[in-house]
PDB file of C-alpha atoms and ligand atoms in Angstrom:
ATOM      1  CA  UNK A  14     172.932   5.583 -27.218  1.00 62.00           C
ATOM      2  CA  UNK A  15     176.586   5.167 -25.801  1.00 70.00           C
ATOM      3  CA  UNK A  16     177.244   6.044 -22.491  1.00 86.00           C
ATOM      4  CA  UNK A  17     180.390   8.135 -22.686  1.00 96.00           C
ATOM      5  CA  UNK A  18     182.534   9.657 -19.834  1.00 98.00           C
ATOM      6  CA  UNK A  19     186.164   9.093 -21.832  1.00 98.00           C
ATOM      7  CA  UNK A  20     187.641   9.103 -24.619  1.00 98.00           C
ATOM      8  CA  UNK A  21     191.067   7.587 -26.266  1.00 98.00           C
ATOM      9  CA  UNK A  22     192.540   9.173 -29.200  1.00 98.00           C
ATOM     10  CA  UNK A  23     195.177   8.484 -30.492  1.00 98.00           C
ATOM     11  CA  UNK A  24     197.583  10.946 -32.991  1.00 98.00           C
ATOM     12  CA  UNK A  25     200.617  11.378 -33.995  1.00 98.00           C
ATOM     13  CA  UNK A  26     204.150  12.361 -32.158  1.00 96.00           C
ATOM     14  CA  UNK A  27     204.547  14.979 -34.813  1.00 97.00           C
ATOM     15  CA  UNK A  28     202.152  17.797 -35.096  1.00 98.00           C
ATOM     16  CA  UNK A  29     202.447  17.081 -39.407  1.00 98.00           C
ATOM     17  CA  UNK A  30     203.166  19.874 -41.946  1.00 98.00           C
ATOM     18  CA  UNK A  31     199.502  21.314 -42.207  1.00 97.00           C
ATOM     19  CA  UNK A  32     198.323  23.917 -39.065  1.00 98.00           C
ATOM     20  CA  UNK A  33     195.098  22.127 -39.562  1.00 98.00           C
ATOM     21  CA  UNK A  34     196.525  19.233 -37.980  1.00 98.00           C
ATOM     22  CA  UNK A  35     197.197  21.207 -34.880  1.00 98.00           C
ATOM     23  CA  UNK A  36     193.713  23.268 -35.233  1.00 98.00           C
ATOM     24  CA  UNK A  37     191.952  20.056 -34.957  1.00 98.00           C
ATOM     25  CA  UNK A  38     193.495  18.861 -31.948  1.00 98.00           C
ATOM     26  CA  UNK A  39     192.975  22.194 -30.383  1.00 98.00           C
ATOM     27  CA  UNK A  40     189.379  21.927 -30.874  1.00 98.00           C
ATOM     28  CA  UNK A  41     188.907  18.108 -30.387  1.00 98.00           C
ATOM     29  CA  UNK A  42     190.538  18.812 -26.786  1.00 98.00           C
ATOM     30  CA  UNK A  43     188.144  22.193 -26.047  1.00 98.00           C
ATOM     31  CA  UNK A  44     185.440  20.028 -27.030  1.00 98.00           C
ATOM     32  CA  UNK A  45     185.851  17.210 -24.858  1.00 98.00           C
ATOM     33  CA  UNK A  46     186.241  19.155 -21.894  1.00 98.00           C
ATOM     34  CA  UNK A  47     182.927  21.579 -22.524  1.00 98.00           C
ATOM     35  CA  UNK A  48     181.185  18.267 -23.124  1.00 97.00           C
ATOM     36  CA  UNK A  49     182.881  16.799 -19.441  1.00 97.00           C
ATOM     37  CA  UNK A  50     184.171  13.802 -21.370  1.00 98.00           C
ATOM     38  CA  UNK A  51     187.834  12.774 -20.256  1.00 98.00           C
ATOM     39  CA  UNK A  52     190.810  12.242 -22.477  1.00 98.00           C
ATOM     40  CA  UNK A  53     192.980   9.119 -22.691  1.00 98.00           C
ATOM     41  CA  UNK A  54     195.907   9.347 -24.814  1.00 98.00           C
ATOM     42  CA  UNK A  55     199.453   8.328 -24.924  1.00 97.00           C
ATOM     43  CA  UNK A  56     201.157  10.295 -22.414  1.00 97.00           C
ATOM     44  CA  UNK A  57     203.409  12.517 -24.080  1.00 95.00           C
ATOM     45  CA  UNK A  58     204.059  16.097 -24.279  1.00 94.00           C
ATOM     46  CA  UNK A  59     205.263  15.846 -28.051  1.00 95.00           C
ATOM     47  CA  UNK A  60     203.334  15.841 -31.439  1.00 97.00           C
ATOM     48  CA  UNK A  61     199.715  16.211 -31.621  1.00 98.00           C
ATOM     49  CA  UNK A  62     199.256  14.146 -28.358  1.00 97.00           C
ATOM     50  CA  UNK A  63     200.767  17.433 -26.947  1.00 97.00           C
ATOM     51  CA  UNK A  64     198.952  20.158 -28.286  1.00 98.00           C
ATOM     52  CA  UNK A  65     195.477  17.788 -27.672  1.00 98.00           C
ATOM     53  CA  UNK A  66     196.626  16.690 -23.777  1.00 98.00           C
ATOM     54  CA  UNK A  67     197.058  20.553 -23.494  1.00 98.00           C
ATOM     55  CA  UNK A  68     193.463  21.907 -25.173  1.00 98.00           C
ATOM     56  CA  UNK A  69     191.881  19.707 -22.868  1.00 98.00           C
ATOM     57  CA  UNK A  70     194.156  20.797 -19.548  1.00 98.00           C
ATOM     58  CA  UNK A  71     193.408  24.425 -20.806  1.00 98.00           C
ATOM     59  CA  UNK A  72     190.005  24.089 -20.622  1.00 98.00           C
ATOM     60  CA  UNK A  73     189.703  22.111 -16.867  1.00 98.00           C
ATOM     61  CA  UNK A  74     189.458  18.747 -18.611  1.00 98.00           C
ATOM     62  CA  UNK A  75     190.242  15.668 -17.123  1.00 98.00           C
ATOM     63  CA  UNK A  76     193.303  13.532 -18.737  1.00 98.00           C
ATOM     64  CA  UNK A  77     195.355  10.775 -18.197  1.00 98.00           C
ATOM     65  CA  UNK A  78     198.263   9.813 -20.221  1.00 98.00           C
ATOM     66  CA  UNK A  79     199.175   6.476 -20.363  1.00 98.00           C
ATOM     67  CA  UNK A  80     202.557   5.921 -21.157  1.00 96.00           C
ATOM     68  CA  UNK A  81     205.148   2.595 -21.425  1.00 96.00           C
ATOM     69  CA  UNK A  82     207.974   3.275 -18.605  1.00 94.00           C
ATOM     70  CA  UNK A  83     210.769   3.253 -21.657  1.00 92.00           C
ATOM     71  CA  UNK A  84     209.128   6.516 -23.301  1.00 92.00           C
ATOM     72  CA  UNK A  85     209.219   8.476 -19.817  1.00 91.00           C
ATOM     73  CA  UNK A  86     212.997   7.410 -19.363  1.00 79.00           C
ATOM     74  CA  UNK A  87     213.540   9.378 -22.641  1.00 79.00           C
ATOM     75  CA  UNK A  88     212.382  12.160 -20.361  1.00 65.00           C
ATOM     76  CA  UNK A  89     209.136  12.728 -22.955  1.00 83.00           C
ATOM     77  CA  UNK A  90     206.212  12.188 -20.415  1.00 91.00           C
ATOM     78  CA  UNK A  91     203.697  14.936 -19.678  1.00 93.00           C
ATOM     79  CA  UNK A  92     204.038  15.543 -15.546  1.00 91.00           C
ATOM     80  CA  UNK A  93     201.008  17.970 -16.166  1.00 95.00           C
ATOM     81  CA  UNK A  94     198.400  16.119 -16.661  1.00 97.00           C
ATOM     82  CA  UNK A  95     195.778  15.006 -14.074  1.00 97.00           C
ATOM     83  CA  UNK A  96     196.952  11.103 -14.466  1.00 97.00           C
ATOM     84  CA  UNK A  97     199.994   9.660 -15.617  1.00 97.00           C
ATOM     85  CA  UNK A  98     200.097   5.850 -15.520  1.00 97.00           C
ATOM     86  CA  UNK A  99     203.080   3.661 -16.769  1.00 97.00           C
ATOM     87  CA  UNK A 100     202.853   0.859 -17.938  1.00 97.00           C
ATOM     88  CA  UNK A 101     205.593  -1.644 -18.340  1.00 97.00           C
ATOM     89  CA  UNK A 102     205.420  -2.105 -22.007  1.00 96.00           C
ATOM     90  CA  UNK A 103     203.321  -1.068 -25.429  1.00 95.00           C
ATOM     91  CA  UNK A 104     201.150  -3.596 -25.486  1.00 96.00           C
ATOM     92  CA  UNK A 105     199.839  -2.640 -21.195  1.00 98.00           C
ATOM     93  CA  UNK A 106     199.269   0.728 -22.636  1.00 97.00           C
ATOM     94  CA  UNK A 107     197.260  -0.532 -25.699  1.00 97.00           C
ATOM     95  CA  UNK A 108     194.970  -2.602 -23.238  1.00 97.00           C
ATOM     96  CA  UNK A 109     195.057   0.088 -20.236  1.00 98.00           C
ATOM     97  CA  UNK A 110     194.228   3.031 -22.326  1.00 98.00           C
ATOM     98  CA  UNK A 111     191.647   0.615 -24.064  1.00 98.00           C
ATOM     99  CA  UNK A 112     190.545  -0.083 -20.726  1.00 98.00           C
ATOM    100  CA  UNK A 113     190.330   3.037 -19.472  1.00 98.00           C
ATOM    101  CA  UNK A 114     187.749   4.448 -22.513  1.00 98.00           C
ATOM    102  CA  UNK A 115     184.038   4.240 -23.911  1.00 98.00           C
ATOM    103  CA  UNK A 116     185.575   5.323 -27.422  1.00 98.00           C
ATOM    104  CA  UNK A 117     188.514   5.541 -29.495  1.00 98.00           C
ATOM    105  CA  UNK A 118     189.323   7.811 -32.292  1.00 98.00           C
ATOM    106  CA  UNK A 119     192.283   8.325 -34.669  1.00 98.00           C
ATOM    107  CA  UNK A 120     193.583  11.728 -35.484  1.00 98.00           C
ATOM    108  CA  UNK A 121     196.323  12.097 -38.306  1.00 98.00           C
ATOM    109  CA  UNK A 122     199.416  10.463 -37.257  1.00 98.00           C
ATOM    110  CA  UNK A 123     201.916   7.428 -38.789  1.00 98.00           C
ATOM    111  CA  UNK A 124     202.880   3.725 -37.502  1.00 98.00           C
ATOM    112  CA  UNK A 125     202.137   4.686 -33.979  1.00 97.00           C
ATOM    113  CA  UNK A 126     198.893   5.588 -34.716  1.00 98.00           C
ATOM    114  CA  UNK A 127     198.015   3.574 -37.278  1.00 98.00           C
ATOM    115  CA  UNK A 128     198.790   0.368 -35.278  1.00 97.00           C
ATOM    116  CA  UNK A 129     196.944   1.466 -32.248  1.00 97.00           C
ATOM    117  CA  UNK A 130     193.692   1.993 -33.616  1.00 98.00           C
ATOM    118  CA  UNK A 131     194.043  -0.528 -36.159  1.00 98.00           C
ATOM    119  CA  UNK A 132     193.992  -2.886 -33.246  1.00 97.00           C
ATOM    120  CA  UNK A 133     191.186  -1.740 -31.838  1.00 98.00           C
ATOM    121  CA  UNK A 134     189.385  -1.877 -35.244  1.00 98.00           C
ATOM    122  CA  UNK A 135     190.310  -5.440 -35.263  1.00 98.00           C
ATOM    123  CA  UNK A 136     189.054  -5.932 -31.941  1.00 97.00           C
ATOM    124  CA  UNK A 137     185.846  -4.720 -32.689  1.00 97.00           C
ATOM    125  CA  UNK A 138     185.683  -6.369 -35.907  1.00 96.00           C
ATOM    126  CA  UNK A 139     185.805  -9.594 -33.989  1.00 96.00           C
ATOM    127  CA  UNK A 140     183.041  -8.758 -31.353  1.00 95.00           C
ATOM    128  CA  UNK A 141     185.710  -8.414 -28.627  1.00 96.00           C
ATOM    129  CA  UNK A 142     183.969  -5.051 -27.515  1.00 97.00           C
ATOM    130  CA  UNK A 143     181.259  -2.951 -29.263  1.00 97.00           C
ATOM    131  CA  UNK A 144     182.389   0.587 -28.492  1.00 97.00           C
ATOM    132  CA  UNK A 145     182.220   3.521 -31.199  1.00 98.00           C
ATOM    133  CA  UNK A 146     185.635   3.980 -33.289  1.00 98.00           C
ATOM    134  CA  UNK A 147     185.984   7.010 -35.758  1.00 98.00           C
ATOM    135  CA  UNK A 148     188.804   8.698 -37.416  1.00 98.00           C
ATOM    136  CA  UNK A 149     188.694  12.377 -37.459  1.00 98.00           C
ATOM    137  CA  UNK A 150     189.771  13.005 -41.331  1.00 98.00           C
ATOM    138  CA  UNK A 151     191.164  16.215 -41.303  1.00 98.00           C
ATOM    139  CA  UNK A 152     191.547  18.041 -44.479  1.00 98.00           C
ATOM    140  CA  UNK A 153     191.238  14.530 -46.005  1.00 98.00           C
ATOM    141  CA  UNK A 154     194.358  12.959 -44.333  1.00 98.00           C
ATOM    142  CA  UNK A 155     192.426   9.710 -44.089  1.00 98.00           C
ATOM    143  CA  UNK A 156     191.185   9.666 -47.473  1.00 98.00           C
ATOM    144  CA  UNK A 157     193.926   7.367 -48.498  1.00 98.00           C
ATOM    145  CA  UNK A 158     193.003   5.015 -45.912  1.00 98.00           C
ATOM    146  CA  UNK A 159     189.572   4.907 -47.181  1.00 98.00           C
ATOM    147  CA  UNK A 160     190.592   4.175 -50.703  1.00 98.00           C
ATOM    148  CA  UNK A 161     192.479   1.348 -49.306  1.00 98.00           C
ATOM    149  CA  UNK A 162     189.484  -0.041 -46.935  1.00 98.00           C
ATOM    150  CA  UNK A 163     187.874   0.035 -50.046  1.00 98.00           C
ATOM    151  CA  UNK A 164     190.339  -2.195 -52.012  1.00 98.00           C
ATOM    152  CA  UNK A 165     190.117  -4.697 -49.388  1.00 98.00           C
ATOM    153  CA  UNK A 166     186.521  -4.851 -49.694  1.00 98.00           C
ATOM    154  CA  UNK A 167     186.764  -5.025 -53.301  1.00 98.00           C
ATOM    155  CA  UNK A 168     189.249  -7.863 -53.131  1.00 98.00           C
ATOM    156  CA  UNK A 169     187.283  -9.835 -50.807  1.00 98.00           C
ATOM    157  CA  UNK A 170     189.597  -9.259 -47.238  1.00 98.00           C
ATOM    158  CA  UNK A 171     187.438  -7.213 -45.626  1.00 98.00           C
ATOM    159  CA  UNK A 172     183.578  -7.206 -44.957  1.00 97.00           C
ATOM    160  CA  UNK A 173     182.056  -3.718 -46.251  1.00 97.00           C
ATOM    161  CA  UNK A 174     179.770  -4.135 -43.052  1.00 96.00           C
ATOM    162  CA  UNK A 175     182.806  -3.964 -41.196  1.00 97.00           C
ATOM    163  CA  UNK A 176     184.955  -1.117 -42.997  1.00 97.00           C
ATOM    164  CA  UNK A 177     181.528   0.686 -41.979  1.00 97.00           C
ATOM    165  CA  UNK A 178     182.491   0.083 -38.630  1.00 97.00           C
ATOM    166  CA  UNK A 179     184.517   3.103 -38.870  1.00 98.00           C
ATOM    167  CA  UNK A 180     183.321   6.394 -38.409  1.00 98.00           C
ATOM    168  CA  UNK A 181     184.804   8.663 -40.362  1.00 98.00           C
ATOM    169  CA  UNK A 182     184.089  12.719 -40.074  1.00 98.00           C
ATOM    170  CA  UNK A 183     186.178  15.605 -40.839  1.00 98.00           C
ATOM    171  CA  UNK A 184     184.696  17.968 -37.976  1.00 98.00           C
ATOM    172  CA  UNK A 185     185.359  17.046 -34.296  1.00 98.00           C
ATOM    173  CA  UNK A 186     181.660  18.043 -33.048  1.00 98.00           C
ATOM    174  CA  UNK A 187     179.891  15.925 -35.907  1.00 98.00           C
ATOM    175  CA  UNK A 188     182.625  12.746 -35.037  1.00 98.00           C
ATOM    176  CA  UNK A 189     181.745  13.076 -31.182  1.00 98.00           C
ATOM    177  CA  UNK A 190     177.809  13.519 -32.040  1.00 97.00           C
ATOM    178  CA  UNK A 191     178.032  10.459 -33.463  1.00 97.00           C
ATOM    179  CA  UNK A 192     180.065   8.415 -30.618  1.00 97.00           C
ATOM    180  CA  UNK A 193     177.037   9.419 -28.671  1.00 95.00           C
ATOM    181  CA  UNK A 194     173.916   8.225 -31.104  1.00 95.00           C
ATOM    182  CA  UNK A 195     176.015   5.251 -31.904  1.00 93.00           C
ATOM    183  CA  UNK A 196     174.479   2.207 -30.490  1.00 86.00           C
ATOM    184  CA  UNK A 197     176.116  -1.022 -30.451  1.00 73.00           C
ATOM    185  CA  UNK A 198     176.502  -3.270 -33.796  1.00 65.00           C
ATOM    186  CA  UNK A 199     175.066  -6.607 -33.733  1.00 59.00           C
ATOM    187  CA  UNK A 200     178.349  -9.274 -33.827  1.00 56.00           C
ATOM    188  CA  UNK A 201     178.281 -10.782 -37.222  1.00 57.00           C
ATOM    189  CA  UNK A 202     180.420 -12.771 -38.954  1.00 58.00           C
ATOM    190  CA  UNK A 203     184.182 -12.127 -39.059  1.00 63.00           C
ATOM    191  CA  UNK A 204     185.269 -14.796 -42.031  1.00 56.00           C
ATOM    192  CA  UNK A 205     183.900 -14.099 -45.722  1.00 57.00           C
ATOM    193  CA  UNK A 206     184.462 -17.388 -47.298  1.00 56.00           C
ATOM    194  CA  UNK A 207     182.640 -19.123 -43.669  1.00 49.00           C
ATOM    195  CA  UNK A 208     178.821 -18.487 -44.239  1.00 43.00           C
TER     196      UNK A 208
HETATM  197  P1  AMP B 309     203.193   8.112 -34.524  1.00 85.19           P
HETATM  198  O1  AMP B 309     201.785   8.087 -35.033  1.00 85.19           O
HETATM  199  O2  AMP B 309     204.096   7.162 -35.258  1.00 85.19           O
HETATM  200  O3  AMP B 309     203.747   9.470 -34.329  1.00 85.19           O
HETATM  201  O4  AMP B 309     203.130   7.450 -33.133  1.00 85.19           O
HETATM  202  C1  AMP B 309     202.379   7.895 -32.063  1.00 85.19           C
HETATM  203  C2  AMP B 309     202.932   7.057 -30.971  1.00 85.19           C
HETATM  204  O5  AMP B 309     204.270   7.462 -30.794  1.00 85.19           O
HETATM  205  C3  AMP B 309     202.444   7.113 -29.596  1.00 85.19           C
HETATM  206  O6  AMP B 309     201.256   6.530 -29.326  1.00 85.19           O
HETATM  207  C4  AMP B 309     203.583   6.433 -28.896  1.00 85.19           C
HETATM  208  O7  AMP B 309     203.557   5.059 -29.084  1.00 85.19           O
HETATM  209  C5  AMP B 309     204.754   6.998 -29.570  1.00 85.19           C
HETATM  210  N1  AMP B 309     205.415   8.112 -28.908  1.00 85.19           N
HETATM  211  C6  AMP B 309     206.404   8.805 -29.467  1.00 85.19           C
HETATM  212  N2  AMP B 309     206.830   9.784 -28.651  1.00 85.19           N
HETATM  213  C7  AMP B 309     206.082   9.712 -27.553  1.00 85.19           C
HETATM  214  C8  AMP B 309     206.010  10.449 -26.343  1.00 85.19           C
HETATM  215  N3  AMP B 309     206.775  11.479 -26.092  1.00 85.19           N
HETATM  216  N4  AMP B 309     205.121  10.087 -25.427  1.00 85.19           N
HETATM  217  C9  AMP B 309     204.313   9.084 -25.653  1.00 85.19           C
HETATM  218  N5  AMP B 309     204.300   8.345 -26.756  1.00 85.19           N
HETATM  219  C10 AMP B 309     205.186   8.651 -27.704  1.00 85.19           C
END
C-alpha cells in the first residue's frame, strides 16, 4: 500500500476535440480533493491543466502549479492556485513537480505530455524511484500508445514486465484505487540482451 498525499498529472495545454477530455479532468480534480490528495501539475491556466487545476480549487483542494519562469512571462500562469513555484527551466519543473508527488499520471495530451511522463516511466523503469504511474485512457485516447508498447515488446526494446509498469484505466476512481493498493515493484533488470 502507497502512502499518498499528492499527486502529479500531467495533460495537455489543449482541452482536445472530445468533451470527454474535459469531463475527465473535471472528475479526476473532484476526486482528488474528496479523497484530500493534493494536485501537482504544470502551472497553467490553459488546456486541460486548466479545467483540472480548477475541479480541484472548486472543490477546496490543495494545488500547486509548477511552472518554468519563461511560460509565466507569456502571462499563462494560474495566480489562483494555492502554490505557484517557478522554476528556472523545464527540466527544474520535471524534477520539482516529480519531487513534490507520491504518483504521476498522464491524461490525454501531445509532446508536452508525452515527454513528461515518459520520463518518469523511464525513471521508474530503471529503479530510480518505485512510485505508481498510470495513464487515465479516456475514451481510448491511449490505446494507440498501448499498441505501440506492445510493438516494442514484440521487437525486443522493451521488457513486457516493464510496459506493465503502467497502469492504465479509463475511469479516474478505478486509476486512483489502484495508486493506493499498488505496492512497490521489485527492481529488475533494465537490459534484455544482459541476463
Ligand atoms: P502538451 O501536452 O503538448 O499540450 O503540453 C503540455 C505542456 O505544455 C505543459 O506541461 C507545459 O510544458 C506546456 N505548457 C503550455 N502552455 C502552458 C501553460 N500555460 N502553463 C504551463 N505549461 C504550459
Amino acid at each position: 500500500m502507497t502512502d499518498l498525499k499528492r499527486i502529479c498529472v500531467f495533460c495537455g495545454s489543449n482541452t482536445g476535440s472530445r468533451p470527454a477530455y474535459r469531463q475527465a479532468a473535471l472528475q479526476l480534480g473532484a476526486l482528488l480533493a474528496k479523497q484530500g490528495l493534493g494536485l501537482v501539475y504544470g502551472g497553467g491556466n490553459v488546456g486541460l491543466m486548466g479545467v483540472l487545476a480548477n475541479a480541484v480549487l472548486e472543490a477546496g483542494g490543495e494545488v500547486i502549479g509548477v511552472i518554468p519562469q519563461s511560460l509565466v512571462d507569456k502571462e499563462l500562469a494560474h495566480h489562483g492556485v494555492t502554490q505557484l513555484r517557478v522554476t528556472e527551466s523545464m527540466h527544474e519543473r520535471k524534477q520539482t513537480m516529480f519531487d513534490l508527488s507520491d504518483g504521476v499520471m498522464a491524461l490525454p495530451g501531445g509532446f508536452g505530455t508525452l515527454d513528461e511522463f515518459f520520463e518518469i516511466v523511464t525513471w521508474l523503469q530503471l529503479g530510480y524511484h518505485a512510485k505508481p504511474v498510470g495513464m487515465l485512457n479516456v475514451e481510448g485516447f491511449w490505446d494507440p500508445m498501448l499498441v505501440t508498447f506492445a510493438h516494442a515488446v514484440g521487437e525486443g526494446f522493451l521488457r513486457k514486465e516493464h510496459s506493465q509498469m503502467v497502469m492504465v484505466e479509463a475511469a479516474p476512481e478505478k486509476l486512483l484505487e489502484r495508486f493506493m493498493e499498488y505496492s512497490q515493484p521489485q527492481p529488475g533488470k533494465k537490459w534484455i540482451n544482459h541476463r
